[in-house]
PDB file of C-alpha atoms in Angstrom:
ATOM      1  CA  MET Q   1     -69.351 -14.825  -4.962  1.00 40.00           C
ATOM      2  CA  SER Q   2     -68.002 -17.937  -6.137  1.00 40.00           C
ATOM      3  CA  GLU Q   3     -65.325 -19.654  -3.677  1.00 44.00           C
ATOM      4  CA  THR Q   4     -63.454 -22.932  -4.837  1.00 49.00           C
ATOM      5  CA  LYS Q   5     -62.063 -23.535  -0.975  1.00 68.00           C
ATOM      6  CA  PRO Q   6     -65.167 -22.641   1.673  1.00 69.00           C
ATOM      7  CA  TRP Q   7     -62.132 -22.116   4.162  1.00 69.00           C
ATOM      8  CA  ALA Q   8     -60.741 -19.871   2.466  1.00 73.00           C
ATOM      9  CA  THR Q   9     -59.893 -16.370   3.779  1.00 74.00           C
ATOM     10  CA  ARG Q  10     -61.362 -13.789   2.043  1.00 82.00           C
ATOM     11  CA  THR Q  11     -61.553  -9.867   2.002  1.00 83.00           C
ATOM     12  CA  THR Q  12     -64.979  -7.481   1.821  1.00 87.00           C
ATOM     13  CA  THR Q  13     -65.701  -4.255   2.128  1.00 90.00           C
ATOM     14  CA  ASP Q  14     -69.378  -5.594   1.095  1.00 92.00           C
ATOM     15  CA  TYR Q  15     -72.229  -4.214   4.428  1.00 94.00           C
ATOM     16  CA  ASP Q  16     -74.521  -6.526   3.354  1.00 94.00           C
ATOM     17  CA  GLU Q  17     -71.570  -9.773   3.324  1.00 93.00           C
ATOM     18  CA  ILE Q  18     -69.794  -7.887   6.350  1.00 95.00           C
ATOM     19  CA  ARG Q  19     -73.030  -8.144   8.319  1.00 95.00           C
ATOM     20  CA  GLU Q  20     -74.471 -11.288   6.541  1.00 95.00           C
ATOM     21  CA  TRP Q  21     -71.575 -13.065   8.627  1.00 95.00           C
ATOM     22  CA  ALA Q  22     -71.637 -11.425  11.664  1.00 95.00           C
ATOM     23  CA  GLU Q  23     -75.094 -12.291  12.277  1.00 95.00           C
ATOM     24  CA  GLU Q  24     -74.767 -15.930  11.641  1.00 94.00           C
ATOM     25  CA  ARG Q  25     -72.805 -16.166  14.441  1.00 92.00           C
ATOM     26  CA  ASP Q  26     -74.984 -13.756  16.576  1.00 92.00           C
ATOM     27  CA  GLY Q  27     -72.331 -11.453  16.210  1.00 92.00           C
ATOM     28  CA  GLU Q  28     -73.566  -7.852  16.771  1.00 93.00           C
ATOM     29  CA  PRO Q  29     -71.054  -3.880  16.439  1.00 95.00           C
ATOM     30  CA  ALA Q  30     -69.315  -2.824  18.925  1.00 93.00           C
ATOM     31  CA  ARG Q  31     -66.142  -0.734  19.846  1.00 92.00           C
ATOM     32  CA  VAL Q  32     -62.780  -1.241  21.737  1.00 89.00           C
ATOM     33  CA  VAL Q  33     -63.374   0.807  25.492  1.00 88.00           C
ATOM     34  CA  GLY Q  34     -61.073   3.330  26.058  1.00 86.00           C
ATOM     35  CA  THR Q  35     -60.277   3.893  21.570  1.00 87.00           C
ATOM     36  CA  GLY Q  36     -61.029   6.335  20.197  1.00 83.00           C
ATOM     37  CA  GLU Q  37     -62.283   9.703  21.207  1.00 83.00           C
ATOM     38  CA  GLY Q  38     -66.065  12.922  21.128  1.00 82.00           C
ATOM     39  CA  GLU Q  39     -67.981  11.158  17.984  1.00 85.00           C
ATOM     40  CA  ASP Q  40     -64.820   8.732  16.609  1.00 90.00           C
ATOM     41  CA  LEU Q  41     -65.892   4.927  18.008  1.00 91.00           C
ATOM     42  CA  GLY Q  42     -62.147   4.067  17.834  1.00 91.00           C
ATOM     43  CA  VAL Q  43     -61.416   0.081  16.936  1.00 90.00           C
ATOM     44  CA  LEU Q  44     -64.270  -1.790  16.018  1.00 92.00           C
ATOM     45  CA  ARG Q  45     -64.640  -4.996  16.196  1.00 92.00           C
ATOM     46  CA  PHE Q  46     -67.676  -8.031  16.478  1.00 92.00           C
ATOM     47  CA  ASP Q  47     -68.907  -8.893  20.054  1.00 91.00           C
ATOM     48  CA  PHE Q  48     -69.619 -12.475  20.222  1.00 88.00           C
ATOM     49  CA  PRO Q  49     -72.404 -14.443  22.218  1.00 82.00           C
ATOM     50  CA  GLU Q  50     -70.396 -15.775  25.848  1.00 73.00           C
ATOM     51  CA  GLU Q  51     -70.796 -17.327  28.783  1.00 58.00           C
ATOM     52  CA  GLU Q  52     -69.577 -13.387  30.285  1.00 68.00           C
ATOM     53  CA  PRO Q  53     -69.777 -10.132  28.594  1.00 71.00           C
ATOM     54  CA  ASP Q  54     -67.213  -8.697  27.357  1.00 77.00           C
ATOM     55  CA  LYS Q  55     -65.958  -5.830  29.229  1.00 81.00           C
ATOM     56  CA  ASN Q  56     -63.928  -4.149  26.490  1.00 83.00           C
ATOM     57  CA  LEU Q  57     -66.652  -4.208  24.349  1.00 88.00           C
ATOM     58  CA  GLU Q  58     -69.198  -2.247  23.456  1.00 91.00           C
ATOM     59  CA  THR Q  59     -71.834  -2.320  21.033  1.00 93.00           C
ATOM     60  CA  VAL Q  60     -72.585  -0.454  19.031  1.00 94.00           C
ATOM     61  CA  ALA Q  61     -75.260   0.433  15.523  1.00 95.00           C
ATOM     62  CA  TRP Q  62     -75.013  -0.877  12.351  1.00 96.00           C
ATOM     63  CA  ASP Q  63     -74.739   2.737  10.764  1.00 95.00           C
ATOM     64  CA  ALA Q  64     -71.803   4.179  13.216  1.00 95.00           C
ATOM     65  CA  PHE Q  65     -70.427   1.248  12.794  1.00 96.00           C
ATOM     66  CA  PHE Q  66     -70.376   1.364   8.875  1.00 95.00           C
ATOM     67  CA  GLU Q  67     -69.365   5.185   8.953  1.00 94.00           C
ATOM     68  CA  LYS Q  68     -66.617   4.514  11.046  1.00 94.00           C
ATOM     69  CA  PHE Q  69     -65.471   1.554   8.771  1.00 94.00           C
ATOM     70  CA  GLU Q  70     -65.731   3.913   5.400  1.00 93.00           C
ATOM     71  CA  SER Q  71     -64.161   7.564   6.815  1.00 92.00           C
ATOM     72  CA  ALA Q  72     -61.504   4.665   8.057  1.00 90.00           C
ATOM     73  CA  ASN Q  73     -60.643   2.971   4.890  1.00 90.00           C
ATOM     74  CA  LEU Q  74     -61.276  -0.666   6.187  1.00 90.00           C
ATOM     75  CA  ALA Q  75     -61.863  -3.961   4.697  1.00 89.00           C
ATOM     76  CA  LEU Q  76     -63.185  -6.845   6.875  1.00 89.00           C
ATOM     77  CA  ARG Q  77     -60.835 -10.186   6.536  1.00 84.00           C
ATOM     78  CA  TYR Q  78     -62.498 -12.582   7.266  1.00 85.00           C
ATOM     79  CA  GLN Q  79     -62.955 -16.794   7.351  1.00 83.00           C
ATOM     80  CA  ARG Q  80     -66.559 -18.739   7.238  1.00 86.00           C
ATOM     81  CA  GLU Q  81     -65.405 -21.775   7.665  1.00 84.00           C
ATOM     82  CA  LYS Q  82     -62.626 -24.156   9.575  1.00 78.00           C
ATOM     83  CA  LYS Q  83     -60.246 -26.728   7.313  1.00 72.00           C
ATOM     84  CA  ASN Q  84     -62.628 -29.020   9.235  1.00 77.00           C
ATOM     85  CA  GLY Q  85     -65.515 -28.253   8.172  1.00 82.00           C
ATOM     86  CA  GLU Q  86     -66.420 -26.063  11.491  1.00 84.00           C
ATOM     87  CA  GLN Q  87     -67.804 -22.431  11.247  1.00 87.00           C
ATOM     88  CA  SER Q  88     -65.182 -20.088  11.768  1.00 85.00           C
ATOM     89  CA  TYR Q  89     -65.048 -16.019  13.757  1.00 85.00           C
ATOM     90  CA  PHE Q  90     -61.448 -15.862  12.627  1.00 84.00           C
ATOM     91  CA  ASN Q  91     -61.694 -11.956  11.252  1.00 85.00           C
ATOM     92  CA  ARG Q  92     -59.274  -8.908  11.191  1.00 82.00           C
ATOM     93  CA  PHE Q  93     -60.041  -5.588  10.058  1.00 86.00           C
ATOM     94  CA  VAL Q  94     -58.123  -4.417   7.831  1.00 82.00           C
ATOM     95  CA  ARG Q  95     -56.927  -1.085   5.670  1.00 80.00           C
ATOM     96  CA  ARG Q  96     -57.536  -1.231   2.007  1.00 78.00           C
ATOM     97  CA  ALA Q  97     -54.506   0.379   1.209  1.00 70.00           C
ATOM     98  CA  GLU Q  98     -52.864  -2.608   2.781  1.00 57.00           C
ATOM     99  CA  THR Q  99     -54.960  -5.355   0.590  1.00 56.00           C
ATOM    100  CA  GLY Q 100     -55.520  -2.779  -2.690  1.00 49.00           C
ATOM    101  CA  VAL Q 101     -59.171  -3.710  -1.814  1.00 47.00           C
ATOM    102  CA  ALA Q 102     -61.631  -0.862  -3.212  1.00 47.00           C
ATOM    103  CA  ASP Q 103     -64.495  -3.057  -3.463  1.00 44.00           C
ATOM    104  CA  ALA Q 104     -65.667  -6.766  -2.749  1.00 37.00           C
ATOM    105  CA  PRO Q 105     -63.253  -9.036  -4.300  1.00 38.00           C
ATOM    106  CA  GLU Q 106     -63.159 -11.928  -6.962  1.00 37.00           C
ATOM    107  CA  ALA Q 107     -60.161 -13.307  -5.669  1.00 34.00           C
ATOM    108  CA  ASP Q 108     -59.290 -14.921  -2.556  1.00 36.00           C
ATOM    109  CA  VAL Q 109     -56.252 -13.781  -0.299  1.00 34.00           C
ATOM    110  CA  SER Q 110     -54.321 -15.641   2.757  1.00 31.00           C
ATOM    111  CA  VAL Q 111     -54.185 -14.842   6.370  1.00 33.00           C
ATOM    112  CA  VAL Q 112     -51.602 -12.821   7.240  1.00 33.00           C
ATOM    113  CA  ALA Q 113     -49.284 -13.684  10.871  1.00 32.00           C
ATOM    114  CA  VAL Q 114     -51.204 -16.187  12.779  1.00 33.00           C
ATOM    115  CA  GLY Q 115     -48.486 -18.609  13.254  1.00 30.00           C
ATOM    116  CA  SER Q 116     -46.715 -18.423  16.033  1.00 29.00           C
ATOM    117  CA  ALA Q 117     -43.452 -21.360  15.742  1.00 31.00           C
ATOM    118  CA  PRO Q 118     -42.858 -20.880  11.553  1.00 32.00           C
ATOM    119  CA  VAL Q 119     -41.461 -24.350  10.228  1.00 31.00           C
ATOM    120  CA  PRO Q 120     -37.431 -23.561   9.142  1.00 31.00           C
ATOM    121  CA  GLY Q 121     -38.323 -21.335   6.133  1.00 35.00           C
ATOM    122  CA  ALA Q 122     -41.162 -19.877   7.665  1.00 35.00           C
ATOM    123  CA  ASP Q 123     -39.568 -16.212   7.063  1.00 37.00           C
ATOM    124  CA  GLU Q 124     -38.253 -16.725   3.491  1.00 36.00           C
ATOM    125  CA  ALA Q 125     -42.003 -17.860   2.826  1.00 33.00           C
ATOM    126  CA  SER Q 126     -43.595 -14.763   4.810  1.00 34.00           C
ATOM    127  CA  GLU Q 127     -41.542 -12.378   2.752  1.00 35.00           C
ATOM    128  CA  ALA Q 128     -42.534 -14.046  -0.573  1.00 33.00           C
ATOM    129  CA  GLY Q 129     -46.063 -12.972   0.383  1.00 34.00           C
ATOM    130  CA  ASP Q 130     -44.831  -9.498   0.958  1.00 36.00           C
ATOM    131  CA  ARG Q 131     -43.683  -8.881  -2.420  1.00 31.00           C
ATOM    132  CA  GLY Q 132     -46.942 -10.906  -3.757  1.00 33.00           C
ATOM    133  CA  GLY Q 133     -46.198 -14.894  -3.692  1.00 33.00           C
ATOM    134  CA  GLU Q 134     -49.009 -16.756  -2.877  1.00 32.00           C
ATOM    135  CA  GLU Q 135     -48.862 -17.731   0.531  1.00 33.00           C
ATOM    136  CA  ARG Q 136     -48.664 -21.897   1.372  1.00 33.00           C
ATOM    137  CA  GLU Q 137     -51.019 -22.067   4.210  1.00 35.00           C
ATOM    138  CA  ILE Q 138     -49.096 -24.920   6.856  1.00 34.00           C
ATOM    139  CA  ASP Q 139     -51.251 -28.682   7.756  1.00 37.00           C
ATOM    140  CA  ALA Q 140     -50.069 -30.007  10.318  1.00 35.00           C
ATOM    141  CA  GLU Q 141     -50.836 -33.101   9.263  1.00 35.00           C
ATOM    142  CA  GLU Q 142     -48.984 -33.942   5.932  1.00 36.00           C
ATOM    143  CA  LYS Q 143     -46.077 -35.345   5.691  1.00 35.00           C
ATOM    144  CA  SER Q 144     -42.413 -33.352   5.771  1.00 37.00           C
ATOM    145  CA  SER Q 145     -39.393 -33.624   5.022  1.00 38.00           C
ATOM    146  CA  PRO Q 146     -36.116 -33.271   6.800  1.00 36.00           C
ATOM    147  CA  ASP Q 147     -36.286 -29.805   5.501  1.00 36.00           C
ATOM    148  CA  THR Q 148     -39.459 -28.772   6.713  1.00 36.00           C
ATOM    149  CA  ASP Q 149     -40.316 -30.868   9.393  1.00 37.00           C
ATOM    150  CA  PRO Q 150     -40.936 -28.427  12.720  1.00 36.00           C
ATOM    151  CA  ALA Q 151     -39.284 -32.012  14.514  1.00 34.00           C
ATOM    152  CA  ARG Q 152     -36.776 -33.114  12.520  1.00 34.00           C
ATOM    153  CA  GLY Q 153     -35.243 -29.699  11.425  1.00 38.00           C
ATOM    154  CA  SER Q 154     -31.246 -30.635  10.581  1.00 34.00           C
ATOM    155  CA  THR Q 155     -29.886 -32.612  13.487  1.00 39.00           C
ATOM    156  CA  ALA Q 156     -32.344 -34.923  13.626  1.00 41.00           C
ATOM    157  CA  GLU Q 157     -30.662 -37.532  11.467  1.00 44.00           C
ATOM    158  CA  GLY Q 158     -30.505 -40.736  13.790  1.00 48.00           C
ATOM    159  CA  VAL Q 159     -33.270 -40.060  15.791  1.00 48.00           C
ATOM    160  CA  PRO Q 160     -35.831 -42.653  16.997  1.00 50.00           C
ATOM    161  CA  ASP Q 161     -39.064 -42.308  14.714  1.00 50.00           C
ATOM    162  CA  GLU Q 162     -41.391 -42.050  18.895  1.00 50.00           C
ATOM    163  CA  VAL Q 163     -39.172 -39.617  19.275  1.00 46.00           C
ATOM    164  CA  LEU Q 164     -39.631 -37.555  16.624  1.00 44.00           C
ATOM    165  CA  ASP Q 165     -43.312 -38.208  16.710  1.00 49.00           C
ATOM    166  CA  ASN Q 166     -43.872 -37.031  20.103  1.00 46.00           C
ATOM    167  CA  ARG Q 167     -41.888 -33.354  18.969  1.00 42.00           C
ATOM    168  CA  ARG Q 168     -44.220 -33.367  16.292  1.00 41.00           C
ATOM    169  CA  ARG Q 169     -47.480 -32.995  18.588  1.00 39.00           C
ATOM    170  CA  ARG Q 170     -45.631 -30.722  20.465  1.00 38.00           C
ATOM    171  CA  ALA Q 171     -44.275 -28.547  17.222  1.00 38.00           C
ATOM    172  CA  ALA Q 172     -47.595 -28.983  15.560  1.00 34.00           C
ATOM    173  CA  ALA Q 173     -49.689 -27.727  18.802  1.00 34.00           C
ATOM    174  CA  ARG Q 174     -47.699 -24.230  18.879  1.00 38.00           C
ATOM    175  CA  LEU Q 175     -48.559 -23.653  15.464  1.00 37.00           C
ATOM    176  CA  ALA Q 176     -51.823 -24.048  15.829  1.00 36.00           C
ATOM    177  CA  VAL Q 177     -51.672 -21.617  18.589  1.00 48.00           C
ATOM    178  CA  GLY Q 178     -52.640 -18.007  15.912  1.00 77.00           C
ATOM    179  CA  LEU Q 179     -51.536 -14.525  17.223  1.00 88.00           C
ATOM    180  CA  ALA Q 180     -52.854 -12.258  14.841  1.00 88.00           C
ATOM    181  CA  VAL Q 181     -52.451  -7.843  14.094  1.00 88.00           C
ATOM    182  CA  ASP Q 182     -55.935  -6.588  14.476  1.00 83.00           C
ATOM    183  CA  GLU Q 183     -54.958  -3.105  13.881  1.00 86.00           C
ATOM    184  CA  ILE Q 184     -52.470  -0.994  13.508  1.00 89.00           C
ATOM    185  CA  HIS Q 185     -53.331   2.687  14.403  1.00 89.00           C
ATOM    186  CA  GLU Q 186     -49.695   4.573  13.741  1.00 90.00           C
ATOM    187  CA  ASP Q 187     -51.234   8.046  12.483  1.00 86.00           C
ATOM    188  CA  ALA Q 188     -52.422   9.723  16.655  1.00 88.00           C
ATOM    189  CA  LEU Q 189     -54.758  12.787  16.842  1.00 86.00           C
ATOM    190  CA  GLY Q 190     -52.514  15.470  16.783  1.00 85.00           C
ATOM    191  CA  TYR Q 191     -49.039  15.814  17.372  1.00 85.00           C
ATOM    192  CA  ASP Q 192     -47.842  11.596  17.814  1.00 85.00           C
ATOM    193  CA  HIS Q 193     -45.199  12.379  20.093  1.00 90.00           C
ATOM    194  CA  TRP Q 194     -47.868  14.258  22.237  1.00 91.00           C
ATOM    195  CA  ASN Q 195     -50.157  11.557  22.425  1.00 92.00           C
ATOM    196  CA  LYS Q 196     -48.549   8.684  22.440  1.00 93.00           C
ATOM    197  CA  ASN Q 197     -51.220   6.437  24.139  1.00 93.00           C
ATOM    198  CA  ASP Q 198     -53.982   7.239  20.814  1.00 93.00           C
ATOM    199  CA  GLU Q 199     -50.931   5.314  18.429  1.00 94.00           C
ATOM    200  CA  TYR Q 200     -51.255   1.319  19.597  1.00 94.00           C
ATOM    201  CA  LEU Q 201     -51.449  -2.691  17.616  1.00 94.00           C
ATOM    202  CA  VAL Q 202     -54.073  -3.900  18.281  1.00 92.00           C
ATOM    203  CA  PHE Q 203     -53.255  -7.776  19.090  1.00 93.00           C
ATOM    204  CA  ARG Q 204     -56.104 -11.307  19.007  1.00 90.00           C
ATOM    205  CA  ASN Q 205     -55.483 -14.662  20.373  1.00 89.00           C
ATOM    206  CA  GLU Q 206     -56.797 -16.052  17.124  1.00 83.00           C
ATOM    207  CA  GLY Q 207     -56.484 -19.736  18.595  1.00 80.00           C
ATOM    208  CA  ASP Q 208     -58.392 -21.602  21.310  1.00 79.00           C
ATOM    209  CA  GLU Q 209     -56.278 -22.021  24.054  1.00 83.00           C
ATOM    210  CA  PRO Q 210     -54.795 -18.832  26.340  1.00 87.00           C
ATOM    211  CA  LEU Q 211     -51.101 -17.420  24.827  1.00 90.00           C
ATOM    212  CA  ASP Q 212     -48.683 -16.588  27.537  1.00 90.00           C
ATOM    213  CA  LEU Q 213     -46.802 -13.934  25.618  1.00 93.00           C
ATOM    214  CA  THR Q 214     -44.252 -13.749  28.214  1.00 91.00           C
ATOM    215  CA  GLY Q 215     -40.683 -13.098  26.806  1.00 92.00           C
ATOM    216  CA  TRP Q 216     -42.050 -12.155  23.297  1.00 95.00           C
ATOM    217  CA  THR Q 217     -41.348  -9.021  21.658  1.00 95.00           C
ATOM    218  CA  VAL Q 218     -42.588  -6.315  19.482  1.00 96.00           C
ATOM    219  CA  GLU Q 219     -40.156  -4.432  16.982  1.00 95.00           C
ATOM    220  CA  ASN Q 220     -40.376  -1.882  14.896  1.00 95.00           C
ATOM    221  CA  SER Q 221     -38.146  -0.992  11.515  1.00 93.00           C
ATOM    222  CA  ASP Q 222     -36.237   0.895  13.372  1.00 93.00           C
ATOM    223  CA  GLY Q 223     -35.719  -1.792  15.719  1.00 94.00           C
ATOM    224  CA  THR Q 224     -36.709  -0.272  18.999  1.00 95.00           C
ATOM    225  CA  THR Q 225     -38.515  -3.588  21.199  1.00 96.00           C
ATOM    226  CA  TYR Q 226     -41.306  -3.539  23.460  1.00 97.00           C
ATOM    227  CA  GLU Q 227     -41.482  -7.540  26.178  1.00 96.00           C
ATOM    228  CA  PHE Q 228     -44.829  -8.373  27.388  1.00 96.00           C
ATOM    229  CA  PRO Q 229     -44.611  -8.867  30.608  1.00 94.00           C
ATOM    230  CA  ASP Q 230     -44.365 -12.104  32.823  1.00 92.00           C
ATOM    231  CA  GLU Q 231     -46.962 -14.251  32.422  1.00 89.00           C
ATOM    232  CA  PHE Q 232     -49.162 -12.201  30.693  1.00 93.00           C
ATOM    233  CA  LEU Q 233     -51.865 -15.073  28.984  1.00 92.00           C
ATOM    234  CA  LEU Q 234     -54.094 -13.561  26.128  1.00 92.00           C
ATOM    235  CA  ASP Q 235     -57.962 -15.697  26.173  1.00 90.00           C
ATOM    236  CA  PRO Q 236     -58.819 -17.486  23.012  1.00 87.00           C
ATOM    237  CA  ARG Q 237     -60.272 -15.539  20.482  1.00 85.00           C
ATOM    238  CA  LYS Q 238     -59.244 -12.178  22.970  1.00 90.00           C
ATOM    239  CA  PRO Q 239     -57.454  -9.109  21.471  1.00 91.00           C
ATOM    240  CA  VAL Q 240     -55.111  -6.894  23.046  1.00 94.00           C
ATOM    241  CA  THR Q 241     -54.476  -2.513  22.831  1.00 95.00           C
ATOM    242  CA  LEU Q 242     -50.691  -2.253  22.997  1.00 96.00           C
ATOM    243  CA  HIS Q 243     -50.363   1.548  23.597  1.00 96.00           C
ATOM    244  CA  SER Q 244     -47.129   3.497  22.901  1.00 97.00           C
ATOM    245  CA  GLY Q 245     -46.916   5.805  25.606  1.00 95.00           C
ATOM    246  CA  SER Q 246     -47.623   4.852  28.928  1.00 96.00           C
ATOM    247  CA  GLY Q 247     -50.215   3.942  31.687  1.00 95.00           C
ATOM    248  CA  GLU Q 248     -51.051   0.979  34.291  1.00 94.00           C
ATOM    249  CA  ASP Q 249     -51.152  -2.258  32.014  1.00 95.00           C
ATOM    250  CA  THR Q 250     -54.322  -4.809  32.538  1.00 94.00           C
ATOM    251  CA  GLU Q 251     -55.604  -7.676  31.058  1.00 92.00           C
ATOM    252  CA  PHE Q 252     -57.011  -5.137  27.377  1.00 93.00           C
ATOM    253  CA  HIS Q 253     -54.728  -2.602  27.471  1.00 96.00           C
ATOM    254  CA  LEU Q 254     -50.192  -2.639  27.811  1.00 97.00           C
ATOM    255  CA  TYR Q 255     -48.678   0.765  27.599  1.00 97.00           C
ATOM    256  CA  TRP Q 256     -44.921   0.271  26.099  1.00 97.00           C
ATOM    257  CA  GLY Q 257     -43.409   3.522  27.929  1.00 96.00           C
ATOM    258  CA  ALA Q 258     -41.950   4.604  25.176  1.00 95.00           C
ATOM    259  CA  GLU Q 259     -40.176   8.985  24.734  1.00 93.00           C
ATOM    260  CA  ARG Q 260     -41.621   9.020  21.348  1.00 93.00           C
ATOM    261  CA  ALA Q 261     -44.087   8.238  19.204  1.00 95.00           C
ATOM    262  CA  ILE Q 262     -43.166   4.954  18.024  1.00 95.00           C
ATOM    263  CA  TRP Q 263     -44.741   3.892  14.437  1.00 95.00           C
ATOM    264  CA  LYS Q 264     -44.496   6.023  11.686  1.00 92.00           C
ATOM    265  CA  ASN Q 265     -47.508   7.214   9.387  1.00 86.00           C
ATOM    266  CA  THR Q 266     -45.137   6.886   6.359  1.00 84.00           C
ATOM    267  CA  GLY Q 267     -44.600   3.618   6.444  1.00 86.00           C
ATOM    268  CA  ASP Q 268     -43.162   0.643   8.931  1.00 89.00           C
ATOM    269  CA  VAL Q 269     -42.921  -3.131   9.733  1.00 91.00           C
ATOM    270  CA  VAL Q 270     -44.360  -5.369  12.874  1.00 93.00           C
ATOM    271  CA  THR Q 271     -41.614  -7.939  13.755  1.00 93.00           C
ATOM    272  CA  VAL Q 272     -43.308 -10.261  16.560  1.00 93.00           C
ATOM    273  CA  ARG Q 273     -40.106 -12.361  17.900  1.00 92.00           C
ATOM    274  CA  ASP Q 274     -42.206 -15.450  20.488  1.00 89.00           C
ATOM    275  CA  ASP Q 275     -39.433 -15.893  23.697  1.00 88.00           C
ATOM    276  CA  GLU Q 276     -37.392 -18.486  21.773  1.00 86.00           C
ATOM    277  CA  GLU Q 277     -36.142 -15.528  19.106  1.00 88.00           C
ATOM    278  CA  ARG Q 278     -38.355 -17.132  16.530  1.00 87.00           C
ATOM    279  CA  ARG Q 279     -40.870 -14.724  13.828  1.00 87.00           C
ATOM    280  CA  VAL Q 280     -44.426 -15.269  13.964  1.00 87.00           C
ATOM    281  CA  ILE Q 281     -45.587 -11.635  12.627  1.00 88.00           C
ATOM    282  CA  ARG Q 282     -43.850  -9.545   9.921  1.00 86.00           C
ATOM    283  CA  GLU Q 283     -46.362  -6.923   8.855  1.00 85.00           C
ATOM    284  CA  SER Q 284     -45.685  -4.527   7.028  1.00 82.00           C
ATOM    285  CA  TYR Q 285     -48.347  -0.643   6.292  1.00 77.00           C
TER     286      TYR Q 285
END
């Protein structure tokens, strides 16, 4: 497979490629505990070795893993290494219809929704990406103009450079944080309104630091909104499942408490905004 950029994010359905990528990182196929019923594994994940076992994950056999992978029409979006040359653990399961992937693709695809504090104009860039345009990767170290610099903005004229440098470092730190939508499970088993906890979104923190989601919101295309609990921290590389129904919030499972199903089976838009009302994720299905 040719690849012009080692840090390019790719999407594939090839079993050998997926297994090779995971095993190079000592990852094992796994499922998220509390998702799926009966023989259905629910949400798929990779379990990477850490100091403490992830109690939210249960390892499974590769055959069972790929059986679920195929029946759910999934593809794996992944990255081999970061731009700085370090080995990357970024991975995300996406529906094939979302990418148009049927077999392992030859072309690079862009990461969706990984910025937590987009610069001015990022909404327009995101919408261009949704229309099939090429997404531009933000490099925090590159030189920027007042129109694109998250530190300067349009009202920074006359501000001393040393103050702007401090702002720019803070902005770059925010941009380094990544919240990704791992899975959208809009079609609950049975009648959606009666089984709301089987309708869920799975988010993952792709950053290297805990992500404080206090005040962040999730919204559907109808404007129905959920707000994350106060002082909710999502640890690095950890997922959290947001169920539409009711239950007791935990470290790995949150509950919307909606009276009816939230996500349309015919298609919807997931929008996430941070505590300053900046749109950081917009993903349609």
